[in-house]
Each structure stands twice: as structure tokens, then as C-alpha cells.
mmCIF file of C-alpha atoms in Angstrom:
data_model
loop_
_atom_site.group_PDB
_atom_site.id
_atom_site.type_symbol
_atom_site.label_atom_id
_atom_site.label_comp_id
_atom_site.label_asym_id
_atom_site.label_seq_id
_atom_site.Cartn_x
_atom_site.Cartn_y
_atom_site.Cartn_z
ATOM 1 C CA MET A 18 56.310 -54.942 18.870
ATOM 2 C CA HIS A 19 54.357 -57.951 19.975
ATOM 3 C CA PRO A 20 50.543 -57.349 19.965
ATOM 4 C CA ASN A 21 50.262 -58.510 23.553
ATOM 5 C CA ALA A 22 52.837 -55.972 24.614
ATOM 6 C CA VAL A 23 50.923 -53.200 22.854
ATOM 7 C CA MET A 24 47.708 -54.248 24.575
ATOM 8 C CA LEU A 25 49.416 -54.271 27.976
ATOM 9 C CA ALA A 26 50.808 -50.788 27.376
ATOM 10 C CA VAL A 27 47.342 -49.464 26.491
ATOM 11 C CA VAL A 28 45.850 -50.967 29.659
ATOM 12 C CA LEU A 29 48.574 -49.500 31.860
ATOM 13 C CA LEU A 30 48.202 -46.090 30.243
ATOM 14 C CA GLY A 31 44.448 -46.221 30.786
ATOM 15 C CA ASN A 32 44.876 -47.032 34.490
ATOM 16 C CA LEU A 33 47.266 -44.127 34.865
ATOM 17 C CA MET A 34 44.877 -41.699 33.168
ATOM 18 C CA LEU A 35 41.750 -42.906 35.047
ATOM 19 C CA PRO A 36 42.240 -40.776 38.214
ATOM 20 C CA PHE A 37 42.905 -37.712 36.051
ATOM 21 C CA ILE A 38 39.808 -38.323 33.950
ATOM 22 C CA SER A 39 37.693 -38.975 37.069
ATOM 23 C CA ALA A 40 38.926 -35.765 38.669
ATOM 24 C CA GLN A 41 38.023 -33.849 35.522
ATOM 25 C CA ASN A 42 34.502 -35.274 35.676
ATOM 26 C CA GLU A 43 33.880 -34.407 39.333
ATOM 27 C CA PRO A 44 31.299 -31.641 39.930
ATOM 28 C CA LYS A 45 32.592 -28.212 40.886
ATOM 29 C CA ILE A 46 30.959 -26.354 43.789
ATOM 30 C CA ASN A 47 31.699 -22.788 44.828
ATOM 31 C CA ALA A 48 30.962 -22.361 48.547
ATOM 32 C CA SER A 49 31.093 -19.518 51.073
ATOM 33 C CA ASP A 50 34.197 -19.061 53.190
ATOM 34 C CA GLN A 51 34.198 -20.007 56.851
ATOM 35 C CA THR A 52 32.260 -17.730 59.210
ATOM 36 C CA ILE A 53 33.226 -16.685 62.728
ATOM 37 C CA LEU A 54 30.457 -15.686 65.117
ATOM 38 C CA SER A 55 31.472 -12.937 67.517
ATOM 39 C CA ALA A 56 29.798 -12.438 70.871
ATOM 40 C CA ASP A 57 31.168 -8.876 71.111
ATOM 41 C CA THR A 58 29.410 -7.467 68.048
ATOM 42 C CA PRO A 59 25.663 -6.976 67.411
ATOM 43 C CA ILE A 60 23.902 -10.083 66.099
ATOM 44 C CA LYS A 61 23.632 -10.047 62.299
ATOM 45 C CA PRO A 62 22.096 -12.694 60.053
ATOM 46 C CA VAL A 63 24.511 -15.147 58.430
ATOM 47 C CA THR A 64 23.879 -16.670 55.003
ATOM 48 C CA LEU A 65 25.758 -19.738 53.753
ATOM 49 C CA GLN A 66 25.800 -20.220 49.979
ATOM 50 C CA CYS A 67 26.748 -22.928 47.496
ATOM 51 C CA ASN A 68 26.706 -22.886 43.690
ATOM 52 C CA LEU A 69 27.062 -25.974 41.506
ATOM 53 C CA THR A 70 29.128 -24.536 38.671
ATOM 54 C CA THR A 71 30.087 -27.705 36.781
ATOM 55 C CA ALA A 72 28.395 -31.100 36.550
ATOM 56 C CA HIS A 73 28.781 -33.650 33.741
ATOM 57 C CA THR A 74 25.465 -35.269 34.622
ATOM 58 C CA PRO A 75 22.203 -33.506 35.511
ATOM 59 C CA HIS A 76 21.825 -32.996 39.230
ATOM 60 C CA LYS A 77 18.692 -34.084 41.046
ATOM 61 C CA GLU A 78 18.455 -31.870 44.121
ATOM 62 C CA SER A 79 20.455 -30.315 46.950
ATOM 63 C CA PHE A 80 20.091 -30.009 50.733
ATOM 64 C CA TRP A 81 22.001 -28.791 53.795
ATOM 65 C CA VAL A 82 23.594 -30.779 56.613
ATOM 66 C CA LYS A 83 24.837 -29.609 60.031
ATOM 67 C CA ASN A 84 27.248 -31.793 62.002
ATOM 68 C CA GLY A 85 26.250 -34.873 59.995
ATOM 69 C CA LYS A 86 22.468 -34.378 60.294
ATOM 70 C CA GLU A 87 20.239 -33.107 57.504
ATOM 71 C CA ILE A 88 18.557 -29.770 58.157
ATOM 72 C CA THR A 89 14.841 -30.051 57.506
ATOM 73 C CA ASN A 90 13.101 -28.043 54.788
ATOM 74 C CA THR A 91 16.312 -27.272 52.874
ATOM 75 C CA ARG A 92 15.863 -29.503 49.804
ATOM 76 C CA THR A 93 15.708 -27.721 46.466
ATOM 77 C CA GLU A 94 16.276 -28.435 42.772
ATOM 78 C CA GLN A 95 18.195 -25.195 42.180
ATOM 79 C CA ARG A 96 21.917 -25.178 41.417
ATOM 80 C CA ASN A 97 22.286 -22.189 43.723
ATOM 81 C CA THR A 98 21.342 -22.952 47.324
ATOM 82 C CA ALA A 99 21.564 -20.907 50.513
ATOM 83 C CA TYR A 100 20.961 -21.441 54.204
ATOM 84 C CA ARG A 101 20.205 -18.412 56.394
ATOM 85 C CA ILE A 102 20.807 -18.169 60.155
ATOM 86 C CA ALA A 103 18.634 -15.266 61.284
ATOM 87 C CA LYS A 104 19.991 -14.791 64.826
ATOM 88 C CA PRO A 105 23.266 -16.714 65.033
ATOM 89 C CA ARG A 106 24.439 -17.848 68.462
ATOM 90 C CA ALA A 107 27.196 -20.134 69.667
ATOM 91 C CA ASP A 108 24.969 -23.197 69.393
ATOM 92 C CA ASP A 109 24.487 -22.411 65.675
ATOM 93 C CA SER A 110 28.199 -22.969 65.076
ATOM 94 C CA GLY A 111 29.388 -26.227 63.579
ATOM 95 C CA GLU A 112 30.280 -27.959 60.323
ATOM 96 C CA TYR A 113 27.785 -27.260 57.534
ATOM 97 C CA MET A 114 27.667 -29.025 54.164
ATOM 98 C CA CYS A 115 25.705 -28.384 51.009
ATOM 99 C CA VAL A 116 25.029 -31.718 49.320
ATOM 100 C CA TYR A 117 24.107 -32.237 45.632
ATOM 101 C CA THR A 118 22.585 -35.487 44.427
ATOM 102 C CA PHE A 119 22.732 -36.940 40.893
ATOM 103 C CA ASP A 120 20.857 -39.691 39.079
ATOM 104 C CA MET A 121 23.943 -41.145 37.386
ATOM 105 C CA ALA A 122 26.780 -40.086 39.708
ATOM 106 C CA PRO A 123 27.701 -40.075 43.395
ATOM 107 C CA ASN A 124 26.702 -37.180 45.640
ATOM 108 C CA ALA A 125 28.933 -34.124 45.756
ATOM 109 C CA ASN A 126 29.323 -31.739 48.686
ATOM 110 C CA ALA A 127 31.181 -28.725 50.002
ATOM 111 C CA THR A 128 31.930 -27.890 53.629
ATOM 112 C CA ILE A 129 31.543 -24.506 55.331
ATOM 113 C CA GLU A 130 32.708 -24.072 58.937
ATOM 114 C CA VAL A 131 30.840 -21.702 61.248
ATOM 115 C CA LYS A 132 33.055 -21.086 64.275
ATOM 116 C CA ALA A 133 32.347 -19.576 67.686
ATOM 117 C CA LYS A 134 34.098 -19.508 71.036
ATOM 118 C CA PRO A 135 32.736 -21.931 73.653
ATOM 119 C CA ASP A 136 29.721 -20.908 75.697
ATOM 120 C CA ILE A 137 29.152 -23.002 78.825
ATOM 121 C CA THR A 138 25.408 -23.641 78.966
ATOM 122 C CA GLY A 139 25.217 -26.096 81.875
ATOM 123 C CA HIS A 140 27.109 -26.654 85.128
ATOM 124 C CA LYS A 141 26.499 -27.202 88.838
ATOM 125 C CA ARG A 142 26.538 -24.007 90.848
ATOM 126 C CA SER A 143 27.159 -26.001 94.033
ATOM 127 C CA GLU A 144 27.554 -29.576 95.218
ATOM 128 C CA ASN A 145 26.907 -30.731 98.810
ATOM 129 C CA LYS A 146 28.296 -34.080 99.923
ATOM 130 C CA ASN A 147 29.272 -35.931 103.111
ATOM 131 C CA GLU A 148 32.883 -36.859 103.786
ATOM 132 C CA GLY A 149 33.809 -40.228 102.344
ATOM 133 C CA GLU A 150 31.267 -39.961 99.521
ATOM 134 C CA ASN A 151 32.101 -39.384 95.843
ATOM 135 C CA GLY A 152 31.525 -36.003 94.203
ATOM 136 C CA MET A 153 30.722 -35.290 90.549
ATOM 137 C CA LEU A 154 30.983 -31.882 88.869
ATOM 138 C CA TYR A 155 30.236 -31.271 85.184
ATOM 139 C CA CYS A 156 30.198 -28.613 82.478
ATOM 140 C CA LYS A 157 28.693 -28.637 78.990
ATOM 141 C CA SER A 158 29.072 -26.091 76.235
ATOM 142 C CA VAL A 159 28.151 -25.046 72.737
ATOM 143 C CA GLY A 160 30.571 -23.639 70.170
ATOM 144 C CA TYR A 161 32.792 -24.930 67.377
ATOM 145 C CA PRO A 162 35.429 -26.340 67.127
ATOM 146 C CA HIS A 163 34.979 -28.600 70.166
ATOM 147 C CA PRO A 164 36.901 -27.119 73.081
ATOM 148 C CA THR A 165 39.869 -28.324 75.055
ATOM 149 C CA TRP A 166 38.714 -28.788 78.658
ATOM 150 C CA THR A 167 40.718 -28.162 81.826
ATOM 151 C CA TRP A 168 39.785 -28.246 85.537
ATOM 152 C CA ARG A 169 41.241 -26.134 88.338
ATOM 153 C CA LYS A 170 40.734 -25.602 92.039
ATOM 154 C CA VAL A 171 40.655 -21.883 92.795
ATOM 155 C CA ASP A 172 42.175 -20.489 95.991
ATOM 156 C CA GLY A 173 41.802 -16.718 96.033
ATOM 157 C CA THR A 174 43.963 -15.346 93.236
ATOM 158 C CA SER A 175 45.856 -18.607 92.684
ATOM 159 C CA TYR A 176 44.728 -21.961 91.373
ATOM 160 C CA THR A 177 45.831 -25.585 91.150
ATOM 161 C CA ASP A 178 45.473 -27.568 87.924
ATOM 162 C CA ILE A 179 43.705 -30.913 88.292
ATOM 163 C CA ASP A 180 44.552 -34.043 86.304
ATOM 164 C CA ASN A 181 44.109 -37.801 86.563
ATOM 165 C CA SER A 182 47.429 -38.471 88.273
ATOM 166 C CA THR A 183 46.315 -38.324 91.921
ATOM 167 C CA GLY A 184 44.214 -41.488 91.940
ATOM 168 C CA ARG A 185 41.188 -39.672 93.422
ATOM 169 C CA PHE A 186 40.447 -37.126 90.677
ATOM 170 C CA PHE A 187 39.179 -38.394 87.316
ATOM 171 C CA ILE A 188 38.395 -36.122 84.346
ATOM 172 C CA THR A 189 36.139 -37.314 81.506
ATOM 173 C CA ILE A 190 35.848 -35.364 78.226
ATOM 174 C CA ARG A 191 33.384 -35.956 75.380
ATOM 175 C CA ASP A 192 33.415 -33.143 72.792
ATOM 176 C CA ASN A 193 31.305 -30.366 74.379
ATOM 177 C CA TYR A 194 30.957 -32.110 77.758
ATOM 178 C CA THR A 195 33.287 -32.798 80.687
ATOM 179 C CA GLU A 196 33.033 -34.365 84.146
ATOM 180 C CA LEU A 197 35.230 -34.166 87.223
ATOM 181 C CA ASN A 198 34.790 -37.091 89.617
ATOM 182 C CA ILE A 199 36.350 -36.942 93.090
ATOM 183 C CA LEU A 200 36.523 -40.180 95.072
ATOM 184 C CA ASN A 201 36.380 -40.493 98.886
ATOM 185 C CA LEU A 202 35.862 -36.798 99.654
ATOM 186 C CA ASP A 203 38.103 -35.335 102.354
ATOM 187 C CA ILE A 204 36.476 -32.721 104.599
ATOM 188 C CA ASN A 205 39.789 -30.887 105.109
ATOM 189 C CA THR A 206 41.264 -30.704 101.601
ATOM 190 C CA ASP A 207 38.448 -31.078 99.056
ATOM 191 C CA PRO A 208 35.927 -28.292 99.854
ATOM 192 C CA GLY A 209 36.352 -25.159 97.751
ATOM 193 C CA ILE A 210 35.748 -23.560 94.358
ATOM 194 C CA TYR A 211 36.334 -25.644 91.238
ATOM 195 C CA GLN A 212 36.566 -24.142 87.749
ATOM 196 C CA CYS A 213 36.003 -25.743 84.355
ATOM 197 C CA ASN A 214 37.645 -23.969 81.426
ATOM 198 C CA ALA A 215 36.729 -24.470 77.746
ATOM 199 C CA THR A 216 39.137 -23.217 75.057
ATOM 200 C CA ASN A 217 39.168 -23.372 71.264
ATOM 201 C CA VAL A 218 40.831 -21.377 68.464
ATOM 202 C CA ILE A 219 38.236 -18.587 68.770
ATOM 203 C CA GLY A 220 38.364 -17.991 72.535
ATOM 204 C CA ASN A 221 37.731 -19.436 75.958
ATOM 205 C CA THR A 222 35.197 -19.299 78.783
ATOM 206 C CA ALA A 223 34.988 -20.661 82.337
ATOM 207 C CA GLU A 224 32.458 -21.371 85.087
ATOM 208 C CA THR A 225 32.837 -22.280 88.762
ATOM 209 C CA THR A 226 31.192 -24.743 91.155
ATOM 210 C CA ILE A 227 31.311 -24.590 94.960
ATOM 211 C CA LEU A 228 31.940 -27.977 96.576
ATOM 212 C CA ARG A 229 30.890 -28.362 100.224
ATOM 213 C CA VAL A 230 31.856 -31.434 102.251
ATOM 214 C CA ARG A 231 29.924 -32.056 105.485
ATOM 215 C CA SER A 232 30.883 -34.128 108.496
ATOM 216 C CA ASN A 233 29.351 -37.558 108.907
ATOM 217 C CA LEU A 234 27.700 -36.193 112.066
ATOM 218 C CA ALA A 235 25.733 -33.672 110.018
ATOM 219 C CA PRO A 236 22.534 -35.773 110.004
ATOM 220 C CA LEU A 237 22.630 -35.794 113.839
ATOM 221 C CA TRP A 238 22.873 -32.021 114.196
ATOM 222 C CA PRO A 239 19.101 -31.378 114.431
ATOM 223 C CA PHE A 240 18.753 -34.037 117.164
ATOM 224 C CA LEU A 241 21.781 -32.699 119.025
ATOM 225 C CA GLY A 242 20.317 -29.186 118.855
ATOM 226 C CA VAL A 243 17.025 -30.291 120.421
ATOM 227 C CA LEU A 244 18.903 -32.270 123.086
ATOM 228 C CA ALA A 245 21.011 -29.223 123.937
ATOM 229 C CA GLU A 246 17.890 -27.079 124.335
ATOM 230 C CA ILE A 247 16.364 -29.643 126.721
ATOM 231 C CA ILE A 248 19.528 -29.790 128.831
ATOM 232 C CA ILE A 249 19.692 -25.994 129.058
ATOM 233 C CA LEU A 250 16.030 -25.835 130.112
ATOM 234 C CA VAL A 251 16.564 -28.454 132.847
ATOM 235 C CA VAL A 252 19.607 -26.582 134.168
ATOM 236 C CA ILE A 253 17.629 -23.330 134.314
ATOM 237 C CA ILE A 254 14.821 -25.019 136.285
ATOM 238 C CA VAL A 255 17.259 -26.608 138.773
ATOM 239 C CA VAL A 256 19.104 -23.340 139.372
ATOM 240 C CA TYR A 257 15.826 -21.485 139.853
ATOM 241 C CA GLU A 258 14.596 -24.020 142.435
ATOM 242 C CA LYS A 259 17.838 -23.842 144.396
ATOM 243 C CA ARG A 260 17.798 -20.039 144.536
ATOM 244 C CA LYS A 261 14.284 -19.691 146.016
ATOM 245 C CA THR A 262 14.150 -17.545 149.262
ATOM 246 C CA PRO A 263 12.806 -19.083 152.535
ATOM 247 C CA ASP A 264 9.837 -16.661 152.403
ATOM 248 C CA ASP A 265 8.746 -18.302 149.130
ATOM 249 C CA ILE A 266 8.407 -21.690 150.923
ATOM 250 C CA ILE A 267 5.210 -22.254 153.028
ATOM 251 C CA ASP A 268 5.843 -23.820 156.495
ATOM 252 C CA ASP A 269 3.693 -26.916 157.033
ATOM 253 C CA ASP A 270 3.277 -26.086 160.815
ATOM 254 C CA GLU A 271 1.640 -22.713 160.124
ATOM 255 C CA PRO A 272 -2.161 -22.616 159.827
ATOM 256 C CA VAL A 273 -3.484 -22.077 156.388
ATOM 257 C CA GLY A 274 -6.459 -19.807 157.246
ATOM 258 C CA PRO A 275 -6.569 -16.610 159.341
ATOM 259 C CA MET A 276 -6.591 -17.085 163.158
ATOM 260 C CA LYS A 277 -9.541 -15.976 165.259
ATOM 261 C CA THR A 278 -8.757 -13.125 167.713
ATOM 262 C CA ASN A 279 -9.410 -13.122 171.497
ATOM 263 C CA SER A 280 -11.900 -10.290 171.168
ATOM 264 C CA THR A 281 -14.083 -12.445 169.000
ATOM 265 C CA ASN A 282 -14.036 -15.268 171.552
ATOM 266 C CA ASN A 283 -14.878 -12.860 174.430
ATOM 267 C CA HIS A 284 -17.793 -11.481 172.459
ATOM 268 C CA LYS A 285 -19.228 -15.006 172.067
ATOM 269 C CA ASP A 286 -18.859 -15.695 175.857
ATOM 270 C CA LYS A 287 -20.710 -12.465 176.678
ATOM 271 C CA ASN A 288 -23.641 -13.412 174.458
ATOM 272 C CA ILE A 289 -23.909 -16.787 176.140
ATOM 273 C CA ARG A 290 -24.054 -15.253 179.678
ATOM 274 C CA GLN A 291 -26.735 -12.809 178.619
ATOM 275 C CA ARG A 292 -28.979 -15.622 177.325
ATOM 276 C CA ASN A 293 -28.504 -17.566 180.569
ATOM 277 C CA THR A 294 -29.707 -14.658 182.815
ATOM 278 C CA LYS A 295 -32.907 -14.282 180.905
#
């Protein structure tokens, strides 16, 4: 066989074996299984564990990451590492990773999922708008995996699903957050109870918001109320004046003070005659 052909065969064989050799040299990490947080059972501490069982180069240190961000105060030089959640809640759920660093090799990691059903932590209890304005309702949640969001309008025991097909309703979804925007509010059809629903593989939860739509005349209502009170008062005064009895009206021809009697006048005449005789 030609020497060049032998050399080419060796190179090809080496390229074929390289992935296998690299896989054999990768560190081995034993990690805890996924954990599911239950809201129906008493709260118990949760401990996530990782153990670096095999490494062909000395490892430097390890640390923990949640949803892509390093958790502070978790760095250690031990091969066995643990992260403890003392009072786990829905907002403690997420994707955790134990990460091992090496001086002469790339980092190695293992992923542990902590799952929980969605818990809606923020929403509007009510929204008050004038007709013709735009309304915005929102809901935000914690829990993992990220939920699937839906919006409904509730009418008693029935409901109507809302989507983006009407041209006035627009739903926005970003992981654990959703918005419902309603354009050009209609006072006849839009007021009511709206429900946001969050669902993942663990469970679902929902919250409601009351939307009120007021008439454009609403700002004038206080003024109209005062005006109505004034009109009613004027009407009462006019009716009262018209219903007065004739005895309540003083005749201008009648004397104001008491009249002197004839006996008084006669008494004065008598006194005058007596003084004249003297």
C-alpha cells in the first residue's frame, strides 16, 4: 500500500474516533431528579444535590445557577455540592444547574428542574374607563414551566374565549406575563368580568378583573346634579309663593299701627273744657 494512502487512513480513523474519545473524557455528574412543588401539601425543605463522580482533570470549584443567573454564596471546592430551599414556594421553581469549573477543560454542568403550577401574583382587580378609550388588563405569575395563557369574558356560568381575531382585542404573552388590550371601548358590549388563565403541566390557576366603561357624560354628572338641585329649589319657592293665602298678604291701605278709639278722643275733649272753665 502506498505510504500516502496509509497516512490518509490513519487520519480518517483518528477523526472518526475523536468524538468517542472526547465523550469518554467528559466529566460525569450525578444530579438529583426533578422536583415538583405541591401547594396542597405542607411546606417541606427541598435539597438539590450534585456529585462530580468522574473528571480527567482536577476541578477548580462549583456553583449553582437558577434560570441562567448565578445564585450568590454557592461557590465551593467540594465535588459534592447541594443547594437547599428552606421554604419552597412557586417562585422558587425554575431551571437549576450545578456548574463545575476546571483549569484545563471546559465547564461541566447538570440540570435539575423544580416545577410548580402557576401562581398569579399580580393583576388588576378592576379597570374604569370612558367609552371610546383603550383598556389594558394584565396578569403575571410565578411557577415553572412557563404557563400557557388564555383570556375569557365571563357571563354568569358561561364564558367567551378571547383571541386576536376581532381587530379590537390584542393579547400579548411574555413567559410569566400577559396583557389584554381592548381598543375603542364600547359601553354596551365591553363592560364585564374578564378572566386570565395560566396553565402548565403541573396545574392551572385563574384570576378575574372587572371592567367598567362609563359614558362620556360622566365628568358632567356632578355639575348636572348641582344644577338639578337648584332647579328643584326654585320650583319649590315658586309653588310656595303661589299657594300663599290672602290673610298672609298685608293690605297697603290698612294702617300699620293700632287705631285710637272714640273714648280716648272724648276724654281729651273733656280735659280741655275743664281747663277752660278755670
